[in-house]
Amino acid sequence: MDIKKLIGEMTLEEKAGLCSGADFWHTKTVERLGIPAAMVSDGPHGLRKQDEKSDHLGVNDSIKAVCFPTACATASSFDRELLTSLGAALGEECQAENVSVILGPAVNIKRSPLCGRNFEYFSEDPYLAAQMAGSHIKGVQSKQVGTSLKHFLANNQEHRRMTSDSVIDERTLREIYLAAFEGAVKSAKPWTVMCSYNKINGTYASENRRYLTDILRDEWGFDGYVMSDWGAVNDRVAGVQAGLDLEMPSSDGINDAFLVEAVKEGKLKEEVLDQAAARILNIADRYLKNRKPDAKWDKDAHHDLARKMEGECAVLLKNEEILPLTDSDEVAFIGYFADQPRYQGGGSSHINSTRVESAVEAARDKRAIYAQGYEIDADQINSALLEEAVEAAKKVKTAVIFAGLPDSFESEGYDRTHMAMPECQNTLIEAVAAVQPNTVVVLHNGSPVEMPWIDKVKGVLEAYLGGQAVGGAIVDILYGQVNPSGKLAETFPRKLEDNPSYLYYGGEKDVTEYREGVFVGYRYYDKKHMEVLFPFGYGLSYTTFEYSNMKADKLTMKDDDTVTVSLDVTNTGKVKGKEVVQIYVEAPESQVIRPVRELREFTKVELEPGETKTVSFKLGKRAFSYYHMELKDWFAETGTYLIHAASSSRDLRQKINVKVESTVKEPVVYNLNSIIGDILSDPDAADIIKPLIDRYKKGNALGNSDGEAAKSAITQQMDDAMFRYMPLRQILSFAPQVSSVKEMQELVARINEKK
Ligand code: BGC
């Protein structure tokens, strides 16, 4: 397409028209110029292509497709390649179905376990989320199909999601909420980005120039088009001006007319509209040029991939020598989910799966009996089902209970109100565990749950919402064909009240203040030294790993350099397994309040029994930095940083110190209100101010003549503290004879000049 030429030939009405959908899923055609429609479809863990009745809630049917594990599961793989293979499979399906952009991945941070859409999101940690999203994007786009990174920005709750205002300070936005998008945009260049429904600090995402243009395009280099979430447009003209290119779905011409009018009245420059239309055409052209009309995809192969993937994602949370089971064991599979697994969430990501593989079906060649145990449609104890399950449990060597959250407990569109599982399921687990000491619980849920029975069972396997092949994957793990290697991408708090957003989550009417700031997830629990049920990064294996020999290629570096750290990991157990090695960086004492340590790198390594491999990681400035409000940039303070190699955020195995020297001067400007302690601790300033301070101290020395040593020591301490935190000007109130305003102003001017 000669896009420039086409834009030149289009009428104002055609250009405005191109910037909104033709219907629910297509962009408009301009027949006279040969511009074809392009189709977009949901995403993110399967293709939801609707041919007939359309909706954005997953109500009407879509074509048959494979439902892969959802993001809450895939993030637990900590495996970039796995996400890329998921993306590539989706890309193949899109090529076969003529879909130009698949909507996702969704990279919003899990601020609270309550968010109804957590199952679609990756993590509480922005680095992990960005890495997973970036890998997903690379996979899809390797098939010349676009992605839409969503929901930009700060859409961390479903409650009033279309109008709520996420009020967040700049440092928190940069370090947590923007960072997840930033990493994915910079590393993987998504073809499109979808803006969210909500407001950010008072302005709707769909008309927020700061995020859609200043940061997304100008800072991060995004070069695709921005589309709205479905119905997220408030003021269309303001939206185009801010950088929202495509409105979805169709607004039936209403908003197009506003755009035409705004251009005619001179309120919107025609070049701005041209630019939006050109961006949309550019992506359509990228897709069309590489279109593979004969593409086919293999349903069975993708189903098998979904099974293999889930095997890498499920997290073994507890195992007191109960797993793996052996084929000859008599086992009772108990719980509705054993036969009818919950493997995906509700809403726009809902897939019409090609097939669903349950654990009961996958274990048909094992010695397993089945009992339903609980009802799924209502949280009420069914005594007959409960009794049947208890009897089944008594008969066998091991009971495996499949439990978790029913569809009604979590979904797009609303948030959970508590973190509990249905009472009928908790009762079942307690009842079975009371008669069967060998009890394992397999969980199907999109977000953490409380586990009041945790001490009464011997094993817990977190399957998350593991895609249509979840049953097969879980049987593979239960019986040891697959060695579990997932690690939690989020903390499981003991109870909801422990979560840092607990007091403010959901907000007041349409205002949600993110008052916990950067202390999201483990950043909070670690700072508070809090006990958690399972920490971020945690997960067991059927083997054990030892870490040794941590090294760094340098022990001192400038902040514009990089350091490579390496260590050896050895499989010290009896079976092959995979370990996720996590690198956390701990900053020295800082002038700002920082988390204790933060995840900065990770890798997954496969080892035969007895095998050792060396893994290495490159860390640059960003790994040591916080977002500096005055510099408006990332800043690594000079100091010694502790780099940990860890098996989870609470299982630190090896460490090394690296000194980082900042090459950036902070914009410190002193005045008469500056604190004396600050000035004295600044090497550029101390010498200049010292004579004045000495004079003051001399003239104001505390007497120590009463002989009460203890009292005077305390008095001295108090005096020192008073002095340290005293503004310079106060010298004049206490000892006017020592200096003058003029002299002080001159001293301050000299210091500032030197800076
Ligand atoms: C969701 C998006 C989805 C869109 C289209 C919206 O309700 O928030 O994630 O892509 O619908 O179905």
PDB file of N, CA and C in Angstrom, residues 291-346:
ATOM      1  N   ARG A 291       0.465 -12.072   4.506  1.00  0.00           N
ATOM      2  CA  ARG A 291      -0.684 -12.954   4.667  1.00  0.00           C
ATOM      3  C   ARG A 291      -0.354 -14.348   4.138  1.00  0.00           C
ATOM      4  N   LYS A 292      -0.773 -15.362   4.912  1.00  0.00           N
ATOM      5  CA  LYS A 292      -0.569 -16.742   4.448  1.00  0.00           C
ATOM      6  C   LYS A 292      -1.938 -17.389   4.296  1.00  0.00           C
ATOM      7  N   PRO A 293      -2.586 -17.176   3.141  1.00  0.00           N
ATOM      8  CA  PRO A 293      -3.966 -17.640   2.991  1.00  0.00           C
ATOM      9  C   PRO A 293      -4.113 -19.156   3.085  1.00  0.00           C
ATOM     10  N   ASP A 294      -3.019 -19.874   2.841  1.00  0.00           N
ATOM     11  CA  ASP A 294      -3.139 -21.341   2.907  1.00  0.00           C
ATOM     12  C   ASP A 294      -2.775 -21.904   4.274  1.00  0.00           C
ATOM     13  N   ALA A 295      -2.565 -20.998   5.233  1.00  0.00           N
ATOM     14  CA  ALA A 295      -2.107 -21.472   6.554  1.00  0.00           C
ATOM     15  C   ALA A 295      -3.114 -22.447   7.157  1.00  0.00           C
ATOM     16  N   LYS A 296      -2.565 -23.446   7.803  1.00  0.00           N
ATOM     17  CA  LYS A 296      -3.418 -24.425   8.485  1.00  0.00           C
ATOM     18  C   LYS A 296      -2.844 -24.605   9.884  1.00  0.00           C
ATOM     19  N   TRP A 297      -3.664 -25.035  10.783  1.00  0.00           N
ATOM     20  CA  TRP A 297      -3.114 -25.357  12.094  1.00  0.00           C
ATOM     21  C   TRP A 297      -3.679 -26.683  12.547  1.00  0.00           C
ATOM     22  N   ASP A 298      -2.895 -27.333  13.385  1.00  0.00           N
ATOM     23  CA  ASP A 298      -3.202 -28.700  13.751  1.00  0.00           C
ATOM     24  C   ASP A 298      -3.804 -28.718  15.161  1.00  0.00           C
ATOM     25  N   LYS A 299      -5.084 -29.045  15.222  1.00  0.00           N
ATOM     26  CA  LYS A 299      -5.810 -29.000  16.514  1.00  0.00           C
ATOM     27  C   LYS A 299      -5.156 -29.909  17.546  1.00  0.00           C
ATOM     28  N   ASP A 300      -4.783 -31.120  17.098  1.00  0.00           N
ATOM     29  CA  ASP A 300      -4.208 -32.065  18.069  1.00  0.00           C
ATOM     30  C   ASP A 300      -2.842 -31.599  18.547  1.00  0.00           C
ATOM     31  N   ALA A 301      -2.064 -31.087  17.599  1.00  0.00           N
ATOM     32  CA  ALA A 301      -0.723 -30.622  17.987  1.00  0.00           C
ATOM     33  C   ALA A 301      -0.844 -29.468  18.989  1.00  0.00           C
ATOM     34  N   HIS A 302      -1.800 -28.568  18.768  1.00  0.00           N
ATOM     35  CA  HIS A 302      -1.957 -27.440  19.689  1.00  0.00           C
ATOM     36  C   HIS A 302      -2.504 -27.899  21.041  1.00  0.00           C
ATOM     37  N   HIS A 303      -3.362 -28.909  21.008  1.00  0.00           N
ATOM     38  CA  HIS A 303      -3.856 -29.463  22.275  1.00  0.00           C
ATOM     39  C   HIS A 303      -2.669 -30.062  23.051  1.00  0.00           C
ATOM     40  N   ASP A 304      -1.833 -30.791  22.338  1.00  0.00           N
ATOM     41  CA  ASP A 304      -0.670 -31.396  23.002  1.00  0.00           C
ATOM     42  C   ASP A 304       0.260 -30.319  23.549  1.00  0.00           C
ATOM     43  N   LEU A 305       0.382 -29.231  22.784  1.00  0.00           N
ATOM     44  CA  LEU A 305       1.226 -28.119  23.262  1.00  0.00           C
ATOM     45  C   LEU A 305       0.631 -27.540  24.555  1.00  0.00           C
ATOM     46  N   ALA A 306      -0.707 -27.411  24.562  1.00  0.00           N
ATOM     47  CA  ALA A 306      -1.376 -26.874  25.757  1.00  0.00           C
ATOM     48  C   ALA A 306      -1.095 -27.776  26.960  1.00  0.00           C
ATOM     49  N   ARG A 307      -1.089 -29.085  26.729  1.00  0.00           N
ATOM     50  CA  ARG A 307      -0.824 -30.031  27.829  1.00  0.00           C
ATOM     51  C   ARG A 307       0.625 -29.895  28.304  1.00  0.00           C
ATOM     52  N   LYS A 308       1.532 -29.816  27.342  1.00  0.00           N
ATOM     53  CA  LYS A 308       2.950 -29.697  27.693  1.00  0.00           C
ATOM     54  C   LYS A 308       3.184 -28.381  28.464  1.00  0.00           C
ATOM     55  N   MET A 309       2.547 -27.322  27.960  1.00  0.00           N
ATOM     56  CA  MET A 309       2.728 -26.024  28.620  1.00  0.00           C
ATOM     57  C   MET A 309       2.269 -26.067  30.068  1.00  0.00           C
ATOM     58  N   GLU A 310       1.076 -26.597  30.278  1.00  0.00           N
ATOM     59  CA  GLU A 310       0.541 -26.613  31.650  1.00  0.00           C
ATOM     60  C   GLU A 310       1.443 -27.436  32.578  1.00  0.00           C
ATOM     61  N   GLY A 311       2.077 -28.428  32.022  1.00  0.00           N
ATOM     62  CA  GLY A 311       3.028 -29.213  32.816  1.00  0.00           C
ATOM     63  C   GLY A 311       4.190 -28.375  33.329  1.00  0.00           C
ATOM     64  N   GLU A 312       4.500 -27.305  32.615  1.00  0.00           N
ATOM     65  CA  GLU A 312       5.604 -26.410  33.014  1.00  0.00           C
ATOM     66  C   GLU A 312       5.109 -25.291  33.935  1.00  0.00           C
ATOM     67  N   CYS A 313       3.784 -25.160  34.020  1.00  0.00           N
ATOM     68  CA  CYS A 313       3.208 -24.005  34.723  1.00  0.00           C
ATOM     69  C   CYS A 313       2.730 -24.341  36.132  1.00  0.00           C
ATOM     70  N   ALA A 314       2.137 -25.517  36.296  1.00  0.00           N
ATOM     71  CA  ALA A 314       1.537 -25.859  37.592  1.00  0.00           C
ATOM     72  C   ALA A 314       2.601 -25.775  38.686  1.00  0.00           C
ATOM     73  N   VAL A 315       2.171 -25.314  39.861  1.00  0.00           N
ATOM     74  CA  VAL A 315       3.127 -25.077  40.944  1.00  0.00           C
ATOM     75  C   VAL A 315       2.852 -26.051  42.094  1.00  0.00           C
ATOM     76  N   LEU A 316       3.850 -26.826  42.424  1.00  0.00           N
ATOM     77  CA  LEU A 316       3.724 -27.748  43.556  1.00  0.00           C
ATOM     78  C   LEU A 316       3.990 -26.951  44.832  1.00  0.00           C
ATOM     79  N   LEU A 317       2.936 -26.775  45.639  1.00  0.00           N
ATOM     80  CA  LEU A 317       3.050 -25.905  46.811  1.00  0.00           C
ATOM     81  C   LEU A 317       3.406 -26.666  48.078  1.00  0.00           C
ATOM     82  N   LYS A 318       2.992 -27.903  48.134  1.00  0.00           N
ATOM     83  CA  LYS A 318       3.289 -28.681  49.343  1.00  0.00           C
ATOM     84  C   LYS A 318       3.455 -30.133  48.933  1.00  0.00           C
ATOM     85  N   ASN A 319       4.432 -30.807  49.498  1.00  0.00           N
ATOM     86  CA  ASN A 319       4.619 -32.221  49.177  1.00  0.00           C
ATOM     87  C   ASN A 319       5.360 -32.909  50.314  1.00  0.00           C
ATOM     88  N   GLU A 320       4.568 -33.510  51.210  1.00  0.00           N
ATOM     89  CA  GLU A 320       5.200 -34.244  52.322  1.00  0.00           C
ATOM     90  C   GLU A 320       5.299 -35.703  51.933  1.00  0.00           C
ATOM     91  N   GLU A 321       6.237 -35.964  51.069  1.00  0.00           N
ATOM     92  CA  GLU A 321       6.505 -37.323  50.593  1.00  0.00           C
ATOM     93  C   GLU A 321       5.257 -38.059  50.144  1.00  0.00           C
ATOM     94  N   ILE A 322       4.404 -37.330  49.416  1.00  0.00           N
ATOM     95  CA  ILE A 322       3.174 -37.983  48.951  1.00  0.00           C
ATOM     96  C   ILE A 322       3.157 -38.104  47.423  1.00  0.00           C
ATOM     97  N   LEU A 323       3.765 -37.151  46.769  1.00  0.00           N
ATOM     98  CA  LEU A 323       3.823 -37.172  45.301  1.00  0.00           C
ATOM     99  C   LEU A 323       5.264 -37.429  44.880  1.00  0.00           C
ATOM    100  N   PRO A 324       5.505 -38.033  43.719  1.00  0.00           N
ATOM    101  CA  PRO A 324       4.488 -38.509  42.777  1.00  0.00           C
ATOM    102  C   PRO A 324       3.852 -39.824  43.225  1.00  0.00           C
ATOM    103  N   LEU A 325       2.662 -40.068  42.680  1.00  0.00           N
ATOM    104  CA  LEU A 325       1.963 -41.331  42.915  1.00  0.00           C
ATOM    105  C   LEU A 325       2.586 -42.385  42.007  1.00  0.00           C
ATOM    106  N   THR A 326       2.360 -43.622  42.325  1.00  0.00           N
ATOM    107  CA  THR A 326       2.821 -44.650  41.377  1.00  0.00           C
ATOM    108  C   THR A 326       1.590 -45.241  40.688  1.00  0.00           C
ATOM    109  N   ASP A 327       1.812 -45.795  39.509  1.00  0.00           N
ATOM    110  CA  ASP A 327       0.697 -46.296  38.711  1.00  0.00           C
ATOM    111  C   ASP A 327      -0.107 -47.373  39.436  1.00  0.00           C
ATOM    112  N   SER A 328       0.568 -48.097  40.317  1.00  0.00           N
ATOM    113  CA  SER A 328      -0.137 -49.204  40.978  1.00  0.00           C
ATOM    114  C   SER A 328      -0.946 -48.733  42.200  1.00  0.00           C
ATOM    115  N   ASP A 329      -0.750 -47.463  42.632  1.00  0.00           N
ATOM    116  CA  ASP A 329      -1.503 -46.957  43.791  1.00  0.00           C
ATOM    117  C   ASP A 329      -3.004 -46.911  43.496  1.00  0.00           C
ATOM    118  N   GLU A 330      -3.777 -47.270  44.501  1.00  0.00           N
ATOM    119  CA  GLU A 330      -5.225 -47.042  44.368  1.00  0.00           C
ATOM    120  C   GLU A 330      -5.510 -45.624  44.838  1.00  0.00           C
ATOM    121  N   VAL A 331      -6.146 -44.899  43.977  1.00  0.00           N
ATOM    122  CA  VAL A 331      -6.331 -43.468  44.231  1.00  0.00           C
ATOM    123  C   VAL A 331      -7.801 -43.101  44.049  1.00  0.00           C
ATOM    124  N   ALA A 332      -8.278 -42.159  44.853  1.00  0.00           N
ATOM    125  CA  ALA A 332      -9.623 -41.611  44.612  1.00  0.00           C
ATOM    126  C   ALA A 332      -9.468 -40.187  44.101  1.00  0.00           C
ATOM    127  N   PHE A 333      -9.977 -39.915  42.910  1.00  0.00           N
ATOM    128  CA  PHE A 333     -10.058 -38.548  42.404  1.00  0.00           C
ATOM    129  C   PHE A 333     -11.389 -37.996  42.883  1.00  0.00           C
ATOM    130  N   ILE A 334     -11.326 -36.989  43.720  1.00  0.00           N
ATOM    131  CA  ILE A 334     -12.546 -36.468  44.332  1.00  0.00           C
ATOM    132  C   ILE A 334     -12.740 -35.012  43.928  1.00  0.00           C
ATOM    133  N   GLY A 335     -13.977 -34.662  43.614  1.00  0.00           N
ATOM    134  CA  GLY A 335     -14.280 -33.265  43.312  1.00  0.00           C
ATOM    135  C   GLY A 335     -14.736 -33.102  41.865  1.00  0.00           C
ATOM    136  N   TYR A 336     -15.732 -32.249  41.718  1.00  0.00           N
ATOM    137  CA  TYR A 336     -16.337 -31.961  40.405  1.00  0.00           C
ATOM    138  C   TYR A 336     -15.270 -31.627  39.372  1.00  0.00           C
ATOM    139  N   PHE A 337     -14.257 -30.850  39.790  1.00  0.00           N
ATOM    140  CA  PHE A 337     -13.241 -30.409  38.826  1.00  0.00           C
ATOM    141  C   PHE A 337     -12.361 -31.552  38.306  1.00  0.00           C
ATOM    142  N   ALA A 338     -12.393 -32.708  38.961  1.00  0.00           N
ATOM    143  CA  ALA A 338     -11.608 -33.844  38.455  1.00  0.00           C
ATOM    144  C   ALA A 338     -12.202 -34.314  37.133  1.00  0.00           C
ATOM    145  N   ASP A 339     -13.516 -34.185  37.035  1.00  0.00           N
ATOM    146  CA  ASP A 339     -14.218 -34.652  35.839  1.00  0.00           C
ATOM    147  C   ASP A 339     -14.521 -33.504  34.878  1.00  0.00           C
ATOM    148  N   GLN A 340     -14.768 -32.330  35.449  1.00  0.00           N
ATOM    149  CA  GLN A 340     -15.116 -31.136  34.659  1.00  0.00           C
ATOM    150  C   GLN A 340     -14.177 -30.013  35.106  1.00  0.00           C
ATOM    151  N   PRO A 341     -12.959 -30.012  34.621  1.00  0.00           N
ATOM    152  CA  PRO A 341     -12.005 -29.037  35.170  1.00  0.00           C
ATOM    153  C   PRO A 341     -12.408 -27.599  34.873  1.00  0.00           C
ATOM    154  N   ARG A 342     -12.091 -26.707  35.789  1.00  0.00           N
ATOM    155  CA  ARG A 342     -12.223 -25.286  35.459  1.00  0.00           C
ATOM    156  C   ARG A 342     -10.862 -24.885  34.906  1.00  0.00           C
ATOM    157  N   TYR A 343     -10.846 -24.531  33.660  1.00  0.00           N
ATOM    158  CA  TYR A 343      -9.557 -24.349  32.982  1.00  0.00           C
ATOM    159  C   TYR A 343      -9.420 -22.995  32.304  1.00  0.00           C
ATOM    160  N   GLN A 344     -10.466 -22.166  32.349  1.00  0.00           N
ATOM    161  CA  GLN A 344     -10.371 -20.823  31.785  1.00  0.00           C
ATOM    162  C   GLN A 344     -11.329 -19.909  32.543  1.00  0.00           C
ATOM    163  N   GLY A 345     -11.182 -18.600  32.305  1.00  0.00           N
ATOM    164  CA  GLY A 345     -12.018 -17.655  33.042  1.00  0.00           C
ATOM    165  C   GLY A 345     -13.157 -17.131  32.180  1.00  0.00           C
ATOM    166  N   GLY A 346     -14.039 -16.371  32.802  1.00  0.00           N
ATOM    167  CA  GLY A 346     -15.192 -15.844  32.092  1.00  0.00           C
ATOM    168  C   GLY A 346     -14.913 -14.474  31.494  1.00  0.00           C
TER     169      GLY A 346
END
